[in-house]
Amino acid sequence: QVQLVESGGGLVQAGGSLRLSCAASGSIFNIGTMGWYRQTPGKQRELVAASGAWTNYADSVKGRFTISRDNAKNTVYLQMNSLRPEDTAVYYCNARLTTGPGRTGDYWGQGTQVTVSS
């Protein structure tokens, strides 16, 4: 069974830092793009950062967040610096995984809460 397991969320004061991790496990043939999304109540899930052929960031996090990968560990990280109260959300890991011949799909982690206090 393929799964993405996230860790690293929590409560931090404005201006602080957190590092999120997401590890993919299971029968995986190949990992394509990996990324982080976030969602607040009543709003659509939005892309924060993605790492694939290119690295993309939401405008609101450019210069503050950094996405990185350790392909040997099937893990993607999100280093979040200079956090703001508006960064408060549930953060979800996403990965495009190939689990067999002709079987490629998007997988999601369970989500981790990030709360930034002012």
mmCIF file of C-alpha atoms in Angstrom, residues 20-81:
data_model
loop_
_atom_site.group_PDB
_atom_site.id
_atom_site.type_symbol
_atom_site.label_atom_id
_atom_site.label_comp_id
_atom_site.label_asym_id
_atom_site.label_seq_id
_atom_site.Cartn_x
_atom_site.Cartn_y
_atom_site.Cartn_z
ATOM 1 C CA LEU A 20 7.662 19.951 7.036
ATOM 2 C CA SER A 21 8.616 16.489 5.828
ATOM 3 C CA CYS A 22 6.732 14.035 3.671
ATOM 4 C CA ALA A 23 7.927 10.498 3.020
ATOM 5 C CA ALA A 24 6.472 8.240 0.353
ATOM 6 C CA SER A 25 6.460 4.528 1.072
ATOM 7 C CA GLY A 26 5.160 1.352 -0.472
ATOM 8 C CA SER A 27 5.542 -0.241 -3.859
ATOM 9 C CA ILE A 28 6.717 2.730 -5.903
ATOM 10 C CA PHE A 29 8.316 2.431 -9.323
ATOM 11 C CA ASN A 30 8.891 6.137 -9.884
ATOM 12 C CA ILE A 31 8.187 9.466 -8.246
ATOM 13 C CA GLY A 32 7.459 12.465 -10.401
ATOM 14 C CA THR A 33 6.509 15.883 -9.136
ATOM 15 C CA MET A 34 6.220 16.297 -5.378
ATOM 16 C CA GLY A 35 4.690 19.325 -3.780
ATOM 17 C CA TRP A 36 2.939 20.993 -0.921
ATOM 18 C CA TYR A 37 -0.546 22.458 -0.841
ATOM 19 C CA ARG A 38 -2.443 24.194 1.923
ATOM 20 C CA GLN A 39 -6.063 24.721 2.796
ATOM 21 C CA THR A 40 -7.994 26.888 5.236
ATOM 22 C CA PRO A 41 -11.664 26.441 6.152
ATOM 23 C CA GLY A 42 -13.998 27.560 3.395
ATOM 24 C CA LYS A 43 -11.244 27.957 0.834
ATOM 25 C CA GLN A 44 -9.924 25.811 -1.960
ATOM 26 C CA ARG A 45 -6.693 23.920 -1.547
ATOM 27 C CA GLU A 46 -3.874 25.977 -3.059
ATOM 28 C CA LEU A 47 -0.411 25.143 -4.319
ATOM 29 C CA VAL A 48 2.400 26.318 -2.058
ATOM 30 C CA ALA A 49 5.423 24.796 -3.785
ATOM 31 C CA ALA A 50 6.213 21.997 -6.204
ATOM 32 C CA SER A 51 9.393 20.237 -7.239
ATOM 33 C CA GLY A 52 9.587 18.381 -10.513
ATOM 34 C CA ALA A 53 11.090 19.328 -13.830
ATOM 35 C CA TRP A 54 10.745 22.862 -12.497
ATOM 36 C CA THR A 55 10.391 24.312 -9.043
ATOM 37 C CA ASN A 56 7.340 26.504 -8.516
ATOM 38 C CA TYR A 57 6.259 28.638 -5.603
ATOM 39 C CA ALA A 58 3.119 30.550 -4.816
ATOM 40 C CA ASP A 59 3.810 34.279 -4.972
ATOM 41 C CA SER A 60 2.854 34.627 -1.327
ATOM 42 C CA VAL A 61 5.693 32.362 -0.155
ATOM 43 C CA LYS A 62 8.497 33.243 -2.565
ATOM 44 C CA GLY A 63 11.643 34.182 -0.703
ATOM 45 C CA ARG A 64 10.360 32.651 2.553
ATOM 46 C CA PHE A 65 9.687 28.974 1.778
ATOM 47 C CA THR A 66 12.045 26.459 0.190
ATOM 48 C CA ILE A 67 11.090 23.069 -1.185
ATOM 49 C CA SER A 68 13.684 20.319 -1.447
ATOM 50 C CA ARG A 69 13.818 16.590 -2.080
ATOM 51 C CA ASP A 70 15.862 13.613 -1.006
ATOM 52 C CA ASN A 71 15.152 11.149 -3.792
ATOM 53 C CA ALA A 72 17.073 8.374 -2.045
ATOM 54 C CA LYS A 73 14.578 8.627 0.825
ATOM 55 C CA ASN A 74 11.506 9.372 -1.321
ATOM 56 C CA THR A 75 11.068 12.455 0.830
ATOM 57 C CA VAL A 76 10.128 16.041 0.130
ATOM 58 C CA TYR A 77 10.658 18.892 2.566
ATOM 59 C CA LEU A 78 9.249 22.362 2.978
ATOM 60 C CA GLN A 79 11.386 24.803 4.930
ATOM 61 C CA MET A 80 9.173 27.680 6.031
ATOM 62 C CA ASN A 81 10.845 30.827 7.328
#
